Short mmCIF file of C-alpha atoms in Angstrom, two decimals:
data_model
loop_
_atom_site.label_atom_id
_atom_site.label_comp_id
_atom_site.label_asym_id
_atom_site.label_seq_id
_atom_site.Cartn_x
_atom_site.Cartn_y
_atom_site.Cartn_z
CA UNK A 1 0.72 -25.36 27.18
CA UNK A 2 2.56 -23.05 29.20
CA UNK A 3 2.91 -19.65 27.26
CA UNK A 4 6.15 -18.55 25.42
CA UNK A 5 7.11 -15.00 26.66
CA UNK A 6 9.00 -12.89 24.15
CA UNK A 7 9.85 -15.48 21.20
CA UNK A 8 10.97 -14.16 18.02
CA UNK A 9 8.42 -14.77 15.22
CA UNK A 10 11.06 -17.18 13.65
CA UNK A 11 11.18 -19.47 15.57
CA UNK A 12 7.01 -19.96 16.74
CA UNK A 13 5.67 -23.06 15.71
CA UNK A 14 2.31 -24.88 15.42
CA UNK A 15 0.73 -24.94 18.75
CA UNK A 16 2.64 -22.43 20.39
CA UNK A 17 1.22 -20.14 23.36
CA UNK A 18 2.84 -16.40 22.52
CA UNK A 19 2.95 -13.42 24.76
CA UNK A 20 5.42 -10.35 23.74
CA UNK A 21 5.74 -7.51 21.56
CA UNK A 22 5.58 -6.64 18.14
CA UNK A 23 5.52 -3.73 15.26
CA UNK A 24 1.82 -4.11 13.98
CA UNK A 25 2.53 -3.59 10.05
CA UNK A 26 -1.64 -4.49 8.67
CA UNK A 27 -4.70 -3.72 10.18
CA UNK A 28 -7.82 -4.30 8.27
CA UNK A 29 -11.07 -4.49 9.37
CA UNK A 30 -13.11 -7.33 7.60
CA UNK A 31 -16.20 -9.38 7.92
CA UNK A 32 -16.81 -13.19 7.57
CA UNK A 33 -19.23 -15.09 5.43
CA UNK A 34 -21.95 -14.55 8.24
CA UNK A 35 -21.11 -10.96 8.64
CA UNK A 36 -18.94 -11.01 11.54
CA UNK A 37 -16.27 -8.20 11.87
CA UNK A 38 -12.89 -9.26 12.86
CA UNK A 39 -9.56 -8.14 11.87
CA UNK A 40 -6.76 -9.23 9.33
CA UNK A 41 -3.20 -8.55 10.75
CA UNK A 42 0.27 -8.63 10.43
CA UNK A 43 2.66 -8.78 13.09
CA UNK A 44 6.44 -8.33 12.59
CA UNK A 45 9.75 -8.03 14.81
CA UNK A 46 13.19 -8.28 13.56
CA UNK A 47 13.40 -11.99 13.07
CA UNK A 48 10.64 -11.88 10.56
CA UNK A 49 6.76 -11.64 10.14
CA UNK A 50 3.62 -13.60 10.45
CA UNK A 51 -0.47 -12.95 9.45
CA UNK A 52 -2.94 -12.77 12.30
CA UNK A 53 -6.47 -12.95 13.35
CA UNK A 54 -8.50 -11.23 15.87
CA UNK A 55 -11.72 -13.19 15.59
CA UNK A 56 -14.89 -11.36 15.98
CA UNK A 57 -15.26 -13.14 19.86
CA UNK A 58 -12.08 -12.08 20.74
CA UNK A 59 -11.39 -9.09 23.62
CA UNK A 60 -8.87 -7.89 21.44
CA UNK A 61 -11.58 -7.01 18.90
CA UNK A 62 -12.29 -3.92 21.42
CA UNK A 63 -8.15 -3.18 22.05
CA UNK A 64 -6.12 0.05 21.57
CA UNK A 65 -3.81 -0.17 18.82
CA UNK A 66 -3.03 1.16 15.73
CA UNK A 67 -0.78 0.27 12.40
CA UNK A 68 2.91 0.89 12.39
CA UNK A 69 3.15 1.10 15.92
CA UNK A 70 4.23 -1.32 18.21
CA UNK A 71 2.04 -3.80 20.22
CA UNK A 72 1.80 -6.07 23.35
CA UNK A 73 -0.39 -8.96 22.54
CA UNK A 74 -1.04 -12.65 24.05
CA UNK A 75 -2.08 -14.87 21.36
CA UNK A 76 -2.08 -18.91 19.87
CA UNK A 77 0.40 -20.28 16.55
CA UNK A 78 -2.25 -22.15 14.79
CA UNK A 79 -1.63 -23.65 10.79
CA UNK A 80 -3.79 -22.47 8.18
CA UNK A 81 -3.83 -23.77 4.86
CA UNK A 82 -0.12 -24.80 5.37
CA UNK A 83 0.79 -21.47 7.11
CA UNK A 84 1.10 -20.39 10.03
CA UNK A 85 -0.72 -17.57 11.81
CA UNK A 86 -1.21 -16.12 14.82
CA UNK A 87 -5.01 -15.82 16.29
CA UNK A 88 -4.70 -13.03 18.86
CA UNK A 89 -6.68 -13.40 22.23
CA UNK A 90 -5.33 -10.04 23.54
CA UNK A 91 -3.68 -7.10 22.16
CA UNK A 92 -2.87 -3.30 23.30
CA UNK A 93 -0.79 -0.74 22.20
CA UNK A 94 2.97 -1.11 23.91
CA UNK A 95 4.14 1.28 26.12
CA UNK A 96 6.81 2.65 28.27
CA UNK A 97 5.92 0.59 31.34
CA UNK A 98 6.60 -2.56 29.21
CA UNK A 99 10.34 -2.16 29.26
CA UNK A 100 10.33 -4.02 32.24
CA UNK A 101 8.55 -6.64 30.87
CA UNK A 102 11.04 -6.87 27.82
CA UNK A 103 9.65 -3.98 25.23
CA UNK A 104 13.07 -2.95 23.30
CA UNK A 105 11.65 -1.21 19.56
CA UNK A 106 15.28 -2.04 18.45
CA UNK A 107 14.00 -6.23 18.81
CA UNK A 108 10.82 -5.09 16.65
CA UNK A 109 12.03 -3.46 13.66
CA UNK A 110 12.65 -5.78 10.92
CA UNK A 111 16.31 -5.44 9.47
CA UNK A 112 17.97 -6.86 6.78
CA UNK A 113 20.27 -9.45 7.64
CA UNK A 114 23.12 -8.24 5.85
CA UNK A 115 25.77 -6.03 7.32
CA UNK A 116 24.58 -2.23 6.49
CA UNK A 117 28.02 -0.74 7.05
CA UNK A 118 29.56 -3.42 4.94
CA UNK A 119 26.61 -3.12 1.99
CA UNK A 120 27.27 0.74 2.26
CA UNK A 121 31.49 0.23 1.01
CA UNK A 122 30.33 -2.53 -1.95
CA UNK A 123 28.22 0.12 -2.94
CA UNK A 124 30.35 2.80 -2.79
CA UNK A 125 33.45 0.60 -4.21
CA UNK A 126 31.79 -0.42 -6.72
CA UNK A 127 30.82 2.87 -8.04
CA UNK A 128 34.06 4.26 -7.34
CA UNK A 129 35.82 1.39 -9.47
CA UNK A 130 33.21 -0.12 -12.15
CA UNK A 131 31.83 3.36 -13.50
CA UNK A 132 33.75 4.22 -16.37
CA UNK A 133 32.87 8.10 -17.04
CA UNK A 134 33.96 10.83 -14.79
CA UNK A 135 30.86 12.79 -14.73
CA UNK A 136 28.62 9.19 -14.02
CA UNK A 137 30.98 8.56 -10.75
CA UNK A 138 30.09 12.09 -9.83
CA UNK A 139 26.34 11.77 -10.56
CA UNK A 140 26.67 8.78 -8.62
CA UNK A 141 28.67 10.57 -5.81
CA UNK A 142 26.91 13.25 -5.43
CA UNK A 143 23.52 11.81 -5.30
CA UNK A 144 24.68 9.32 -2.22
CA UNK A 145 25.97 12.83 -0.84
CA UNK A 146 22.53 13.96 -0.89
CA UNK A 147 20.61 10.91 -0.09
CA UNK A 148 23.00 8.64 1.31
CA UNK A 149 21.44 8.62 5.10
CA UNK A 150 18.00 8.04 3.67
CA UNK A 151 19.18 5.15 1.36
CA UNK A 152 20.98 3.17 4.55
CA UNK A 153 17.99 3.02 6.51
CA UNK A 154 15.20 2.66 4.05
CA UNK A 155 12.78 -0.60 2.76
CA UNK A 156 12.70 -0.89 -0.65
CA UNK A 157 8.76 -1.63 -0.78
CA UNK A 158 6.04 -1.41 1.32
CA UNK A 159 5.31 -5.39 1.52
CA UNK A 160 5.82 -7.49 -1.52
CA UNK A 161 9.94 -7.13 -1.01
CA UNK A 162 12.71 -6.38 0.87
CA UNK A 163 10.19 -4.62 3.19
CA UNK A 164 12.47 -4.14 5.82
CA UNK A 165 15.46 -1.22 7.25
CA UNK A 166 18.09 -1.71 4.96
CA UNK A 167 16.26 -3.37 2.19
CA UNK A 168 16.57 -0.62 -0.54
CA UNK A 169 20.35 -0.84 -0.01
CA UNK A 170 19.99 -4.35 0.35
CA UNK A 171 18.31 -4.24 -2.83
CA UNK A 172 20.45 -1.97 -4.55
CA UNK A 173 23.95 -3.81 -3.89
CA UNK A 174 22.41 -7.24 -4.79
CA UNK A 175 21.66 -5.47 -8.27
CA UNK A 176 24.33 -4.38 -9.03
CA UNK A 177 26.82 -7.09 -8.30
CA UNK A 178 24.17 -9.54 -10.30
CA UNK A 179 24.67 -6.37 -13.49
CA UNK A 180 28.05 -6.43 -13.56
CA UNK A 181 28.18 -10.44 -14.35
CA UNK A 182 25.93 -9.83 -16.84
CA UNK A 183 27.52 -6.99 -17.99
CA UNK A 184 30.75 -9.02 -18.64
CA UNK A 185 28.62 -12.08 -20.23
CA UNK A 186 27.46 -9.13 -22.74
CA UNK A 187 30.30 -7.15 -23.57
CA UNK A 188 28.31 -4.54 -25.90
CA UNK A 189 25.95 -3.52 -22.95
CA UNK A 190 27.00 -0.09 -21.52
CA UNK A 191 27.63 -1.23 -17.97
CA UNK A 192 28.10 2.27 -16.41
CA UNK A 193 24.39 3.10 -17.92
CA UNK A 194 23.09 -0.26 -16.13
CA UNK A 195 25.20 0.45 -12.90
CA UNK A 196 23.78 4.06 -12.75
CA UNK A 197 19.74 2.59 -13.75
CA UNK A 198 20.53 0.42 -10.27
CA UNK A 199 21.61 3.45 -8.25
CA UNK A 200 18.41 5.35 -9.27
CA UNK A 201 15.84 3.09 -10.20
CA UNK A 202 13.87 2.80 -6.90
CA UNK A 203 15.16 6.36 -5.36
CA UNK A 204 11.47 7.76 -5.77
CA UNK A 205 10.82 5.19 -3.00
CA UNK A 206 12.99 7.40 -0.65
CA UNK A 207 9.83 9.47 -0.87
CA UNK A 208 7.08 7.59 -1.56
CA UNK A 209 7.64 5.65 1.73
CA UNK A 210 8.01 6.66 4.90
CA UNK A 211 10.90 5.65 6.73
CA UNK A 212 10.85 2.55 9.28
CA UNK A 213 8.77 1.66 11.29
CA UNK A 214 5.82 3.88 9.31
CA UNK A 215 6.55 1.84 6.32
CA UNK A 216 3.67 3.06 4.26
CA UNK A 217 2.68 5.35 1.65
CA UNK A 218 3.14 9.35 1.78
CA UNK A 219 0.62 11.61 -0.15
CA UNK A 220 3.13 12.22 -2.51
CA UNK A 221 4.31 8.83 -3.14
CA UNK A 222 0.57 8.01 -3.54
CA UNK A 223 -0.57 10.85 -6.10
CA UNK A 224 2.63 10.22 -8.29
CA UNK A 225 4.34 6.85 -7.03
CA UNK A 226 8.40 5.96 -6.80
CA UNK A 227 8.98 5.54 -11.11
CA UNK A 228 8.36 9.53 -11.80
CA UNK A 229 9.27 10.97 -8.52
CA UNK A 230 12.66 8.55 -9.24
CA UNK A 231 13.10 10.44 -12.92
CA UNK A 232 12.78 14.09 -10.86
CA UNK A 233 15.44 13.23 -8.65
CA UNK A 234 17.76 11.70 -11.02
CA UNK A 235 16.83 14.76 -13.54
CA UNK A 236 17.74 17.42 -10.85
CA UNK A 237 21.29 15.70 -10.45
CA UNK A 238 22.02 15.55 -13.86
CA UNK A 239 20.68 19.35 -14.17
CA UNK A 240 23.03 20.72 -10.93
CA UNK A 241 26.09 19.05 -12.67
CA UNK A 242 27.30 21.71 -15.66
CA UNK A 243 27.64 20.29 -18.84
CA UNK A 244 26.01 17.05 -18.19
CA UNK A 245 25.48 15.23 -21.51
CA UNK A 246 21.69 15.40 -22.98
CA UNK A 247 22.38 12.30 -24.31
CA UNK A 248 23.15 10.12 -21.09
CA UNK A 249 20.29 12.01 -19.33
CA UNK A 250 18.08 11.04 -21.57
CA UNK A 251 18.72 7.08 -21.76
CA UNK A 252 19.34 7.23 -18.13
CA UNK A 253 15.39 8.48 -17.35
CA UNK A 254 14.66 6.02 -19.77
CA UNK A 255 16.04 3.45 -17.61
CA UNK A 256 14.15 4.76 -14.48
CA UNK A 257 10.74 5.38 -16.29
CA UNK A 258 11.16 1.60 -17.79
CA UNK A 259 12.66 -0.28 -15.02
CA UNK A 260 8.74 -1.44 -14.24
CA UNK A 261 8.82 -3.58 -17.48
CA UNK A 262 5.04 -2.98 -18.31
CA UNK A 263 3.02 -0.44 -18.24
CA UNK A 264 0.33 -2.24 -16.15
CA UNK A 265 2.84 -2.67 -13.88
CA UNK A 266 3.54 1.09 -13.84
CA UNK A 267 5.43 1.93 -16.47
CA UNK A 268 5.03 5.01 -18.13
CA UNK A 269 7.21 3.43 -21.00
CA UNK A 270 8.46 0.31 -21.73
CA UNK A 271 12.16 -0.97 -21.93
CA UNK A 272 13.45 0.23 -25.32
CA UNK A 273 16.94 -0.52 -25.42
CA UNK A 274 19.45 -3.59 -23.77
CA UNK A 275 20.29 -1.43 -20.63
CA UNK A 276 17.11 -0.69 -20.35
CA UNK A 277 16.21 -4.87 -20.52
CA UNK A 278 18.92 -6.10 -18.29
CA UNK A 279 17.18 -3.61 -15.55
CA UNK A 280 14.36 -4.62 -15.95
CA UNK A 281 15.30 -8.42 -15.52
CA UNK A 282 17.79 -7.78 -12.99
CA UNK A 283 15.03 -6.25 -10.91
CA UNK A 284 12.53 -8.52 -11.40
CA UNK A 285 15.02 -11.60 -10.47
CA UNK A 286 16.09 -10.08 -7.26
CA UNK A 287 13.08 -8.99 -6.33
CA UNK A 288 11.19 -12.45 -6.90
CA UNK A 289 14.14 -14.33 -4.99
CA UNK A 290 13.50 -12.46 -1.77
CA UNK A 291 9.91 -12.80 -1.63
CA UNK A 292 10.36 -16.94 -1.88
CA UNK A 293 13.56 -16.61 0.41
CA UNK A 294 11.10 -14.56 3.09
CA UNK A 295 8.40 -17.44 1.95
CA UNK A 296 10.86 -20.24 2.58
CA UNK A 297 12.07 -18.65 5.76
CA UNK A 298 8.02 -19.10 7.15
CA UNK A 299 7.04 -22.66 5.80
CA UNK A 300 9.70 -24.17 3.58
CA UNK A 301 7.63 -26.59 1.30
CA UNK A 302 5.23 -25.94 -1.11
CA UNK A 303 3.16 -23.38 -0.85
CA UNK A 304 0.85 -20.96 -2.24
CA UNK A 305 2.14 -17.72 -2.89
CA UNK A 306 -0.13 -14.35 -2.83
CA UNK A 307 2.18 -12.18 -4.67
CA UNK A 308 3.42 -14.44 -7.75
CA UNK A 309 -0.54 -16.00 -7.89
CA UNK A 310 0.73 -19.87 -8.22
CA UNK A 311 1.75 -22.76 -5.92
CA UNK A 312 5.58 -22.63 -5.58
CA UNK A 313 8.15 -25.36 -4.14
CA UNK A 314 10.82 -24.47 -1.51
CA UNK A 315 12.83 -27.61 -0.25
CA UNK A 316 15.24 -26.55 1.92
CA UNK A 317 18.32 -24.79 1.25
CA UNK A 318 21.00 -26.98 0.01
CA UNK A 319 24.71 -26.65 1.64
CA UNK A 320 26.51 -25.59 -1.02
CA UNK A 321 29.93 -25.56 0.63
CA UNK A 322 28.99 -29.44 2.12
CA UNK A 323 28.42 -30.38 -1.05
CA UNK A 324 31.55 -29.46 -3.05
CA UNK A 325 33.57 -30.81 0.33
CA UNK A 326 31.95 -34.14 -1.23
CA UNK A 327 32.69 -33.45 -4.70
CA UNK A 328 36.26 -32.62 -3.97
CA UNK A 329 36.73 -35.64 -2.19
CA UNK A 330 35.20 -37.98 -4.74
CA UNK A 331 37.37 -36.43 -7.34
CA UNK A 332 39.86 -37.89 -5.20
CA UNK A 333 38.59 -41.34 -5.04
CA UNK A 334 38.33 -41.34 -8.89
CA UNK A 335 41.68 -39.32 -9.79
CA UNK A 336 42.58 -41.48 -12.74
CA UNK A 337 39.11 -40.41 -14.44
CA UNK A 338 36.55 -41.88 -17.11
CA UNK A 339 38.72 -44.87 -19.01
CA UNK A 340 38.34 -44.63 -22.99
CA UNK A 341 36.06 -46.88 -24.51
CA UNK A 342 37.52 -49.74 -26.41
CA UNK A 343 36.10 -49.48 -29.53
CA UNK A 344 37.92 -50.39 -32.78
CA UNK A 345 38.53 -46.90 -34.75
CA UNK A 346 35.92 -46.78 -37.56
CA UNK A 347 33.41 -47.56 -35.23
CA UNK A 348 34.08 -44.44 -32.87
CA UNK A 349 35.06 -42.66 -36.47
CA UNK A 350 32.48 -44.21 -39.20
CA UNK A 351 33.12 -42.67 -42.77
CA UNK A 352 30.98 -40.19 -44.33
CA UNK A 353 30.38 -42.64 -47.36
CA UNK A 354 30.43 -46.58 -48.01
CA UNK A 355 32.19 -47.25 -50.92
#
């Protein structure tokens, strides 16, 4: 098979022959059952990601590379257990004399999808127009003052979601927008409490990760993690702003420190009060849905996934707007509607009693 020179991970398939480029975001060393060494990989770009092997016979096995740098490799798309992966026959570290061979970092970040510029006014709009309280829309303003750059550009996690530039914003927005729905199905929920928990719930994250493409953990982020460092950022804010309630500080740490849900999951505290739940939940949900859409986007089907620990299903996206084209035009074939059943009156009406 003749080989497939700078593909985007996307679109490999089964089968496929790959030679290119790529940000190298795992490297573990392993061994096998009979004690062989070989490596456990992941390789990314900015259409997506994929696991790979460098076998123990492999050259590769003696190549120069490191994590969170970028690659060359040369390598097969095999399927695994229903998923694919890449075995790697050769790999290198990239270099400058591989722009002529079509290295371009920009290609090999992974981005979110969305628009950042256009993510960056819902945020801000929304703020701007949804927060009640003067001195929240200032917190609020203020802190994307401060940390606004940082926040653009940032992943919201390390792996499990929205692992990508963007994603925290990403994340954010998504949050929010999903809060205020639920904020107006629940009308004795303080939405500018919830709105403000979104803004500041991962923030810690801004400093427990390092910033694209070194996606991984600082010393900081991994002696005191993203839920307290969070609570010292959002407590300075509230502190630099003069006469800033002690009430509204309070509940909103409460938020940050709780957002976790358990304290297994790293919670110092659990959530106590129904801001405090609809975080939580809110979180959670968007959280989950972009792991299976990033699952979906690899091997729709079902699947085991690693992160939730059970088999999930993921048929292919339906075409939402296709579909209520059809329903529309049904309605239209059926305008007159369901005809009344012809039933004599005490029958559709029985009385309570017999006499």
């Amino acid at each position: 098979m003749p080989i497939q020179r700078n593909k985007p991970i996307r679109q490999w398939e089964n089968g496929d022959v790959v030679q290119g480029f790529a940000l190298l975001t795992k490297k573990e060393k392993r061994e096998d059952k009979n004690g062989k060494s070989y490596y456990d990989l992941e390789v990314a770009d900015a259409s997506g990601s994929m696991v790979a092997k460098i076998w123990s016979d492999s050259p590769a096995m003696h190549g120069n590379f490191e994590m969170h740098r970028f690659i060359a490799f040369r390598g097969a798309v095999k399927l695994y257990r229903d998923q694919l992966q890449l075995s790697v026959d050769d790999c290198r570290a990239a270099t400058e004399d591989d722009r002529r061979y079509g290295f371009d970092e920009s290609l090999l970040i992974p981005s979110t999808r969305e628009d950042i510029g256009d993510l960056w006014r819902r945020l801000t709009d929304l703020l701007e127009t949804r927060v009640a309280r003067p001195i929240l829309r200032r917190l609020a303003r203020e802190t994307l003052d401060l940390h606004g750059t940082a926040l653009r550009e940032h992943p919201a996690a390390k792996s499990m979601h929205h692992a990508y530039r963007g994603g925290l914003l990403e994340h954010v927005v998504s949050m929010a927008e999903l809060a205020l729905r639920i904020c107006e199905h629940y009308r004795d929920v303080d939405r500018d409490l919830v709105v403000l928990g979104v803004l500041f719930h991962d923030i810690g994250k801004l400093r427990e990760l390092g910033a694209m493409p070194a996606n991984d953990y600082t010393l900081e982020g991994r002696l005191i993690g993203h839920v307290v460092i969070g609570r010292d950022i959002l407590r300075d804010r509230c502190r630099a702003i003069e006469g800033f309630p002690e009430d509204l500080q309070l509940h909103l740490e409460h938020l940050v420190l709780s957002h976790q849900g358990k304290k297994e999951f790293a919670s110092p505290v659990e959530p106590m009060t129904p801001e405090a739940l609809v975080l939580h939940f809110v979180d959670d949900l968007d959280s989950k849905l972009n792991q299976l859409r990033a699952a979906r986007d690899a091997a729709p089907g079902i699947q085991y996934h690693r992160g939730m620990g059970r088999y999930v299903y993921l048929p292919p996206v339906v075409d939402r707007e296709a579909l209520e084209k059809q329903g529309a035009e049904a309605d239209l074939d059926d305008a007159d509607g369901f005809e009344p059943a012809d039933h004599p009156e005490e029958e559709i009406q029985p009385p309570l009693f017999r006499v």
